[in-house]
Coordinates of N, CA, C and O in Angstrom, one line a residue:
M1 N 73.8 53.9 268.4 CA 75.1 54.0 267.7 C 76.2 53.2 268.4 O 77.0 52.6 267.7
K2 N 76.2 53.2 269.7 CA 77.2 52.5 270.5 C 77.1 51.0 270.2 O 78.1 50.4 270.0
H3 N 75.9 50.5 270.1 CA 75.7 49.1 269.9 C 76.1 48.7 268.4 O 76.6 47.6 268.2
F4 N 75.8 49.6 267.5 CA 76.2 49.4 266.1 C 77.7 49.3 266.0 O 78.3 48.4 265.4
L5 N 78.5 50.2 266.6 CA 79.9 50.2 266.6 C 80.5 48.9 267.3 O 81.4 48.3 266.8
L6 N 79.9 48.5 268.4 CA 80.3 47.3 269.1 C 80.1 46.1 268.2 O 81.0 45.3 268.0
G7 N 79.0 46.1 267.5 CA 78.7 45.0 266.6 C 79.6 44.9 265.4 O 80.1 43.9 265.0
L8 N 80.0 46.1 264.9 CA 80.9 46.2 263.8 C 82.3 45.7 264.2 O 83.0 45.0 263.5
V9 N 82.7 46.1 265.4 CA 84.0 45.7 266.0 C 84.0 44.2 266.1 O 85.0 43.5 265.7
L10 N 83.0 43.6 266.7 CA 82.9 42.2 266.9 C 82.9 41.4 265.6 O 83.5 40.4 265.4
L11 N 82.2 42.0 264.6 CA 82.1 41.4 263.3 C 83.5 41.4 262.7 O 84.0 40.4 262.1
C12 N 84.2 42.5 262.8 CA 85.6 42.5 262.2 C 86.5 41.6 262.9 O 87.4 40.9 262.3
L13 N 86.4 41.4 264.2 CA 87.2 40.5 265.0 C 86.9 39.0 264.5 O 87.9 38.2 264.3
G14 N 85.7 38.7 264.3 CA 85.3 37.4 263.8 C 85.8 37.2 262.4 O 86.4 36.1 262.1
V15 N 85.8 38.1 261.5 CA 86.3 38.0 260.2 C 87.8 37.8 260.2 O 88.4 37.0 259.6
G16 N 88.5 38.6 261.1 CA 89.9 38.5 261.2 C 90.3 37.1 261.7 O 91.3 36.5 261.2
T17 N 89.6 36.5 262.6 CA 89.9 35.1 263.0 C 89.7 34.1 261.9 O 90.5 33.3 261.7
K18 N 88.6 34.3 261.1 CA 88.3 33.4 260.0 C 89.4 33.6 258.9 O 89.9 32.6 258.4
V19 N 89.9 34.8 258.7 CA 90.9 35.0 257.7 C 92.2 34.4 258.2 O 92.9 33.7 257.4
S20 N 92.5 34.5 259.5 CA 93.7 33.9 260.0 C 93.6 32.3 259.9 O 94.6 31.7 259.5
A21 N 92.5 31.8 260.2 CA 92.3 30.3 260.1 C 92.4 29.9 258.6 O 93.1 28.9 258.3
N22 N 91.8 30.6 257.7 CA 91.9 30.3 256.3 C 93.4 30.4 255.8 O 93.8 29.6 255.0
T23 N 94.1 31.4 256.3 CA 95.5 31.6 255.9 C 96.3 30.4 256.3 O 97.1 29.9 255.5
A24 N 96.1 29.9 257.5 CA 96.9 28.7 258.0 C 96.6 27.5 257.1 O 97.4 26.8 256.7
E25 N 95.3 27.3 256.8 CA 94.9 26.2 256.0 C 95.5 26.3 254.6 O 96.0 25.3 254.0
V26 N 95.4 27.5 254.0 CA 96.0 27.7 252.7 C 97.5 27.4 252.7 O 98.0 26.7 251.8
T27 N 98.2 27.9 253.8 CA 99.7 27.6 253.8 C 100.0 26.2 254.0 O 100.9 25.7 253.4
V28 N 99.2 25.5 254.8 CA 99.5 24.0 255.0 C 99.2 23.3 253.7 O 100.0 22.4 253.3
N29 N 98.1 23.7 253.0 CA 97.8 23.1 251.7 C 99.0 23.3 250.7 O 99.4 22.4 250.0
R30 N 99.5 24.5 250.7 CA 100.6 24.8 249.8 C 101.8 24.0 250.1 O 102.5 23.6 249.2
T31 N 102.1 23.8 251.4 CA 103.2 23.0 251.8 C 103.1 21.6 251.3 O 104.0 21.0 250.8
L32 N 101.9 21.0 251.5 CA 101.7 19.6 251.1 C 101.7 19.5 249.6 O 102.3 18.6 249.0
D33 N 101.1 20.5 248.9 CA 101.2 20.5 247.4 C 102.6 20.6 246.9 O 103.1 19.9 246.0
A34 N 103.4 21.4 247.6 CA 104.9 21.6 247.2 C 105.6 20.3 247.5 O 106.5 19.9 246.7
L35 N 105.3 19.6 248.6 CA 105.9 18.3 248.9 C 105.7 17.3 247.7 O 106.7 16.7 247.2
H36 N 104.4 17.2 247.3 CA 104.2 16.3 246.2 C 104.8 16.7 244.9 O 105.3 15.9 244.1
H37 N 104.8 18.0 244.6 CA 105.4 18.5 243.4 C 106.9 18.2 243.4 O 107.4 17.7 242.4
N38 N 107.6 18.6 244.5 CA 109.0 18.4 244.6 C 109.4 17.0 244.5 O 110.5 16.6 243.9
A39 N 108.6 16.0 245.0 CA 108.9 14.6 244.9 C 108.7 14.2 243.4 O 109.6 13.4 242.9
S40 N 107.7 14.7 242.8 CA 107.4 14.3 241.4 C 108.5 14.8 240.4 O 108.9 14.1 239.5
V41 N 109.1 16.0 240.7 CA 110.2 16.5 239.8 C 111.6 16.1 240.3 O 112.6 16.6 239.8
A42 N 111.6 15.3 241.4 CA 112.9 14.9 242.0 C 113.8 16.0 242.4 O 115.0 16.0 242.2
N43 N 113.2 17.0 243.1 CA 113.9 18.2 243.6 C 114.3 17.8 245.0 O 113.5 18.2 246.0
F44 N 115.4 17.2 245.2 CA 115.8 16.7 246.5 C 115.9 17.8 247.6 O 115.3 17.7 248.7
K45 N 116.6 18.9 247.3 CA 116.8 20.0 248.2 C 115.4 20.6 248.6 O 115.1 20.8 249.8
A46 N 114.6 20.9 247.7 CA 113.3 21.5 248.0 C 112.4 20.6 248.7 O 111.6 21.0 249.6
Y47 N 112.4 19.3 248.3 CA 111.5 18.3 249.0 C 111.9 18.2 250.4 O 111.0 18.3 251.3
F48 N 113.2 18.0 250.7 CA 113.5 17.8 252.1 C 113.6 19.0 253.0 O 113.5 19.0 254.2
S49 N 113.5 20.2 252.3 CA 113.4 21.4 253.1 C 112.1 21.6 253.7 O 111.9 22.4 254.7
L50 N 111.1 20.8 253.3 CA 109.8 20.9 253.8 C 109.6 20.0 255.1 O 108.6 20.1 255.8
Y51 N 110.6 19.2 255.4 CA 110.6 18.3 256.6 C 111.3 19.0 257.7 O 112.3 19.6 257.5
H52 N 110.7 18.9 258.9 CA 111.4 19.3 260.1 C 112.7 18.5 260.3 O 112.7 17.3 259.9
E53 N 113.6 19.0 261.0 CA 114.9 18.3 261.2 C 114.7 17.0 262.0 O 115.5 16.1 261.8
N54 N 113.6 16.9 262.8 CA 113.4 15.7 263.5 C 112.2 14.8 262.9 O 111.6 14.0 263.6
A55 N 112.0 15.0 261.6 CA 110.9 14.4 261.0 C 111.0 12.9 260.9 O 112.1 12.3 260.9
I56 N 109.9 12.2 260.8 CA 109.8 10.8 260.6 C 108.9 10.5 259.4 O 107.9 11.1 259.2
F57 N 109.4 9.6 258.5 CA 108.6 9.1 257.4 C 108.3 7.7 257.6 O 109.2 6.9 257.9
I58 N 107.0 7.4 257.5 CA 106.5 6.0 257.6 C 106.0 5.5 256.2 O 105.1 6.1 255.7
G59 N 106.6 4.5 255.7 CA 106.3 4.1 254.3 C 105.2 3.0 254.4 O 104.7 2.6 255.5
T60 N 105.0 2.4 253.2 CA 103.9 1.3 253.1 C 104.4 0.0 253.7 O 103.5 -0.8 254.1
D61 N 105.6 -0.3 253.7 CA 106.2 -1.5 254.3 C 106.3 -1.3 255.8 O 106.8 -0.3 256.3
A62 N 106.0 -2.3 256.6 CA 106.1 -2.3 258.0 C 107.5 -1.9 258.5 O 107.7 -1.3 259.6
S63 N 108.5 -2.2 257.7 CA 109.9 -1.9 258.1 C 110.3 -0.4 257.9 O 111.4 0.0 258.3
E64 N 109.5 0.3 257.2 CA 109.8 1.7 256.8 C 109.4 2.7 257.8 O 108.3 3.4 257.6
V65 N 110.2 2.9 258.8 CA 110.0 4.0 259.8 C 111.3 4.6 259.9 O 112.2 4.1 260.5
W66 N 111.5 5.7 259.2 CA 112.8 6.4 258.9 C 112.8 7.8 259.5 O 111.9 8.6 259.3
D67 N 113.9 8.1 260.1 CA 114.2 9.5 260.5 C 114.6 10.2 259.2 O 114.7 9.6 258.1
K68 N 114.7 11.5 259.3 CA 114.9 12.3 258.1 C 116.2 11.9 257.3 O 116.2 11.8 256.1
E69 N 117.3 11.7 258.1 CA 118.5 11.3 257.4 C 118.5 10.0 256.7 O 119.0 9.8 255.6
T70 N 117.8 9.0 257.3 CA 117.6 7.7 256.7 C 116.8 7.8 255.5 O 117.0 7.2 254.4
F71 N 115.7 8.6 255.6 CA 114.8 8.8 254.4 C 115.6 9.5 253.3 O 115.4 9.1 252.1
K72 N 116.4 10.5 253.6 CA 117.2 11.1 252.6 C 118.1 10.2 251.9 O 118.3 10.2 250.7
A73 N 118.8 9.3 252.7 CA 119.7 8.3 252.1 C 118.9 7.3 251.1 O 119.5 7.0 250.1
Y74 N 117.7 7.0 251.5 CA 116.9 6.2 250.6 C 116.5 6.9 249.3 O 116.6 6.4 248.2
A75 N 116.1 8.2 249.5 CA 115.6 9.0 248.3 C 116.7 9.5 247.4 O 116.4 9.6 246.2
K76 N 117.8 9.8 247.9 CA 118.9 10.4 247.1 C 119.2 9.7 245.8 O 119.2 10.4 244.8
P77 N 119.5 8.4 245.8 CA 119.8 7.8 244.5 C 118.7 7.9 243.5 O 118.9 8.1 242.3
H78 N 117.4 7.9 244.0 CA 116.3 8.0 243.1 C 116.2 9.4 242.5 O 116.1 9.6 241.3
F79 N 116.3 10.4 243.4 CA 116.3 11.8 243.0 C 117.4 12.1 242.1 O 117.3 12.9 241.1
D80 N 118.6 11.6 242.4 CA 119.8 11.9 241.5 C 119.6 11.4 240.1 O 120.2 11.9 239.2
K81 N 118.8 10.3 239.9 CA 118.5 9.8 238.6 C 117.3 10.6 237.9 O 116.9 10.3 236.8
G82 N 116.8 11.5 238.7 CA 115.6 12.3 238.2 C 114.3 11.5 238.3 O 113.3 11.9 237.7
T83 N 114.3 10.5 239.1 CA 113.0 9.7 239.3 C 112.6 9.8 240.7 O 113.0 9.0 241.6
G84 N 111.7 10.8 241.0 CA 111.1 10.8 242.3 C 109.9 10.0 242.3 O 109.9 8.9 241.6
W85 N 108.8 10.4 242.9 CA 107.6 9.7 242.9 C 106.4 10.7 242.8 O 106.5 11.8 243.3
T86 N 105.4 10.2 242.0 CA 104.3 11.1 241.7 C 103.0 10.6 242.3 O 102.6 9.5 242.0
Y87 N 102.5 11.4 243.2 CA 101.2 11.2 243.8 C 100.3 12.4 243.6 O 100.8 13.5 243.7
Y88 N 99.1 12.1 243.2 CA 98.2 13.2 242.9 C 97.2 13.3 244.1 O 96.4 12.4 244.3
P89 N 97.3 14.4 244.9 CA 96.4 14.5 246.1 C 95.0 14.8 245.7 O 94.7 15.6 244.8
R90 N 94.1 14.3 246.5 CA 92.7 14.6 246.4 C 92.1 14.4 247.8 O 92.6 13.7 248.6
D91 N 90.9 15.0 248.0 CA 90.2 14.7 249.2 C 91.0 14.9 250.5 O 91.2 13.9 251.3
R92 N 91.6 16.1 250.7 CA 92.5 16.4 251.8 C 91.7 17.0 252.9 O 90.8 17.9 252.7
H93 N 92.0 16.6 254.2 CA 91.3 17.2 255.3 C 92.5 17.7 256.2 O 93.4 17.0 256.5
I94 N 92.3 18.9 256.7 CA 93.4 19.5 257.6 C 92.7 20.0 258.9 O 91.6 20.5 258.9
Y95 N 93.4 19.7 260.0 CA 92.9 20.0 261.4 C 94.0 20.7 262.1 O 95.2 20.5 261.8
F96 N 93.6 21.6 263.1 CA 94.6 22.4 263.8 C 94.5 22.2 265.3 O 93.4 22.0 265.8
S97 N 95.6 22.3 266.0 CA 95.6 22.4 267.5 C 94.9 23.7 267.9 O 94.9 24.7 267.1
P98 N 94.5 23.8 269.1 CA 93.9 25.1 269.6 C 94.8 26.3 269.4 O 94.3 27.4 269.1
D99 N 96.1 26.1 269.6 CA 97.0 27.3 269.4 C 97.4 27.5 268.0 O 98.2 28.4 267.7
R100 N 97.0 26.6 267.1 CA 97.2 26.7 265.6 C 98.7 26.6 265.2 O 99.1 27.1 264.2
N101 N 99.5 25.9 266.1 CA 100.9 25.7 265.8 C 101.2 24.3 265.3 O 102.3 24.0 265.0
I102 N 100.2 23.5 265.4 CA 100.3 22.1 265.0 C 99.1 21.8 264.0 O 98.0 22.1 264.4
A103 N 99.4 21.1 262.9 CA 98.3 20.7 262.0 C 98.5 19.3 261.7 O 99.6 18.8 261.7
W104 N 97.4 18.6 261.5 CA 97.5 17.2 261.1 C 96.5 17.0 259.9 O 95.6 17.8 259.8
F105 N 96.7 16.0 259.1 CA 95.9 15.9 257.9 C 95.8 14.5 257.5 O 96.5 13.6 257.9
D106 N 94.9 14.3 256.6 CA 94.8 13.0 255.9 C 94.4 13.4 254.5 O 93.7 14.4 254.2
E107 N 94.8 12.6 253.5 CA 94.5 12.9 252.1 C 94.6 11.6 251.4 O 95.3 10.7 251.7
L108 N 93.7 11.5 250.4 CA 93.8 10.4 249.4 C 94.6 10.8 248.3 O 94.6 12.0 247.9
L109 N 95.4 9.9 247.8 CA 96.4 10.2 246.7 C 96.2 9.1 245.6 O 95.9 8.0 245.9
D110 N 96.4 9.5 244.4 CA 96.5 8.6 243.3 C 97.9 8.4 242.8 O 98.6 9.4 242.6
N111 N 98.3 7.2 242.5 CA 99.6 6.9 242.1 C 99.5 5.8 241.0 O 98.8 4.9 241.1
K112 N 100.3 6.0 239.9 CA 100.2 5.1 238.8 C 100.4 3.7 239.1 O 99.7 2.8 238.7
S113 N 101.4 3.3 239.9 CA 101.7 1.9 240.2 C 100.9 1.4 241.4 O 100.5 0.2 241.4
L114 N 100.7 2.2 242.4 CA 100.0 1.7 243.6 C 98.5 2.0 243.6 O 97.7 1.4 244.4
G115 N 98.0 2.8 242.7 CA 96.6 3.2 242.7 C 96.3 4.1 243.8 O 97.0 5.1 244.1
E116 N 95.2 3.9 244.5 CA 94.8 4.8 245.6 C 95.6 4.5 246.8 O 95.8 3.4 247.2
T117 N 96.2 5.6 247.4 CA 97.0 5.5 248.6 C 96.4 6.6 249.6 O 95.6 7.4 249.2
R118 N 96.9 6.5 250.8 CA 96.5 7.5 251.8 C 97.8 8.1 252.4 O 98.6 7.3 252.8
G119 N 97.8 9.4 252.5 CA 98.9 10.1 253.3 C 98.3 10.7 254.5 O 97.2 11.3 254.4
T120 N 98.9 10.5 255.6 CA 98.5 11.2 256.8 C 99.8 11.8 257.4 O 100.9 11.3 257.2
G121 N 99.6 12.8 258.3 CA 100.8 13.4 258.9 C 100.5 14.5 259.8 O 99.4 14.9 260.0
V122 N 101.6 15.0 260.3 CA 101.6 16.1 261.2 C 102.6 17.2 260.8 O 103.7 16.9 260.3
L123 N 102.2 18.5 260.8 CA 103.1 19.6 260.5 C 103.1 20.5 261.8 O 102.2 20.6 262.5
I124 N 104.3 21.1 261.9 CA 104.5 22.1 263.0 C 104.9 23.4 262.4 O 105.5 23.4 261.4
K125 N 104.4 24.4 263.1 CA 104.7 25.8 262.6 C 106.1 26.2 263.1 O 106.3 26.1 264.3
V126 N 106.9 26.6 262.2 CA 108.3 27.1 262.5 C 108.4 28.4 261.9 O 108.5 28.6 260.7
G127 N 108.3 29.5 262.8 CA 108.2 30.8 262.2 C 107.0 31.0 261.5 O 105.9 30.7 261.9
E128 N 107.1 31.4 260.2 CA 105.9 31.5 259.3 C 105.7 30.3 258.4 O 104.8 30.3 257.7
D129 N 106.6 29.3 258.5 CA 106.6 28.2 257.7 C 105.9 27.0 258.4 O 105.9 26.9 259.7
W130 N 105.5 26.0 257.7 CA 105.0 24.8 258.2 C 106.0 23.7 257.8 O 106.3 23.6 256.6
K131 N 106.4 22.8 258.7 CA 107.3 21.7 258.4 C 106.7 20.4 258.8 O 106.0 20.3 259.8
L132 N 106.9 19.4 257.9 CA 106.4 18.1 258.2 C 107.2 17.5 259.4 O 108.4 17.4 259.3
A133 N 106.5 17.1 260.4 CA 107.1 16.4 261.5 C 107.0 14.9 261.3 O 107.8 14.1 261.7
Q134 N 105.9 14.5 260.6 CA 105.7 13.1 260.3 C 104.8 13.0 259.0 O 103.9 13.8 258.8
Y135 N 105.2 12.0 258.2 CA 104.4 11.7 257.0 C 104.3 10.2 257.0 O 105.2 9.5 257.2
H136 N 103.0 9.7 256.8 CA 102.8 8.3 256.7 C 102.0 8.0 255.4 O 100.9 8.5 255.2
L137 N 102.6 7.2 254.6 CA 102.0 6.7 253.4 C 101.5 5.3 253.6 O 102.2 4.4 254.0
A138 N 100.2 5.1 253.2 CA 99.6 3.8 253.4 C 98.8 3.4 252.2 O 98.4 4.3 251.4
I139 N 98.5 2.2 252.0 CA 97.7 1.7 251.0 C 96.4 1.2 251.7 O 96.4 0.2 252.4
P140 N 95.3 2.0 251.5 CA 94.0 1.6 252.1 C 93.5 0.3 251.5 O 93.5 0.1 250.3
I141 N 93.1 -0.6 252.3 CA 92.6 -1.9 251.9 C 91.1 -2.0 252.1 O 90.6 -1.8 253.2
P142 N 90.4 -2.2 251.0 CA 88.9 -2.3 251.1 C 88.6 -3.4 252.1 O 89.2 -4.5 252.1
N143 N 87.6 -3.2 252.9 CA 87.1 -4.2 253.9 C 86.8 -5.5 253.2 O 87.0 -6.6 253.8
S144 N 86.3 -5.5 252.0 CA 85.8 -6.7 251.4 C 87.0 -7.6 251.0 O 86.8 -8.8 250.8
I145 N 88.2 -7.2 251.0 CA 89.4 -8.0 250.7 C 90.4 -8.0 251.8 O 91.5 -8.6 251.7
A146 N 90.1 -7.4 252.9 CA 91.0 -7.2 254.1 C 91.5 -8.6 254.6 O 92.6 -8.8 254.9
D147 N 90.5 -9.5 254.8 CA 90.9 -10.8 255.3 C 91.9 -11.6 254.4 O 92.8 -12.2 254.9
S148 N 91.6 -11.5 253.1 CA 92.5 -12.1 252.1 C 93.9 -11.5 252.2 O 94.9 -12.2 252.1
V149 N 94.0 -10.2 252.2 CA 95.3 -9.5 252.3 C 96.0 -9.9 253.6 O 97.2 -10.2 253.6
A150 N 95.3 -9.9 254.7 CA 95.9 -10.2 256.0 C 96.4 -11.6 255.9 O 97.5 -11.9 256.5
E151 N 95.7 -12.6 255.3 CA 96.2 -14.0 255.2 C 97.5 -14.0 254.4 O 98.4 -14.8 254.7
Q152 N 97.5 -13.2 253.3 CA 98.7 -13.2 252.4 C 99.9 -12.7 253.2 O 101.0 -13.2 253.1
I153 N 99.7 -11.7 254.0 CA 100.8 -11.1 254.9 C 101.2 -12.1 255.9 O 102.4 -12.4 256.1
K154 N 100.3 -12.8 256.6 CA 100.6 -13.8 257.5 C 101.4 -15.0 256.9 O 102.4 -15.4 257.5
T155 N 101.0 -15.4 255.7 CA 101.7 -16.5 255.0 C 103.2 -16.0 254.7 O 104.1 -16.7 254.9
M156 N 103.3 -14.8 254.2 CA 104.6 -14.2 253.9 C 105.5 -14.1 255.2 O 106.7 -14.5 255.2
D157 N 104.9 -13.7 256.3 CA 105.6 -13.6 257.5 C 106.0 -14.9 258.0 O 107.2 -15.1 258.6
N158 N 105.2 -15.9 257.9 CA 105.5 -17.3 258.4 C 106.6 -17.9 257.5 O 107.4 -18.6 258.0
E159 N 106.7 -17.5 256.2 CA 107.8 -18.0 255.4 C 109.1 -17.4 255.8 O 110.1 -18.0 255.6
K160 N 109.1 -16.2 256.3 CA 110.3 -15.5 256.7 C 110.7 -15.9 258.1 O 111.9 -15.7 258.5
A161 N 109.8 -16.5 258.9 CA 110.1 -16.8 260.3 C 111.2 -17.9 260.4 O 111.1 -18.8 259.6
P162 N 112.1 -17.8 261.3 CA 113.1 -18.8 261.5 C 112.5 -20.1 262.0 O 111.5 -20.1 262.7
L163 N 113.0 -21.2 261.6 CA 112.4 -22.5 262.0 C 112.9 -23.0 263.3 O 113.7 -22.8 264.0

């Protein structure tokens, strides 16, 4: 009987750990889903409430490495016109630090004008909430055309270079 009770206690502890892990993953998923939803409906306040105060946003252009205030300044005119951006997430993977206070993710996203994109980032746990510390939006380039795209970028960069 003693072994049965010990086994039951251990089973319950294991289930509790799994539930806690699942809860964190569900909460991070909800945060990321809310991020995309709030951008799509141009809800400026709700969108930026999901970012940590020291957040960094990295866009698709090499020049786009923005702190939260700079990103807000970029987004505000768009959101004020009611035109945010719509990305449909799919194929998301979430990972956690051993203490489960940091999460990182990658996700494929579909966008009407850009097609397939990739979002990656880091969230930190603040109280019971998860806040984005970094979000990076990229356009994945298929290997079969990578050389051609790289040459186009080099040509463009050479045209911009001072003589």
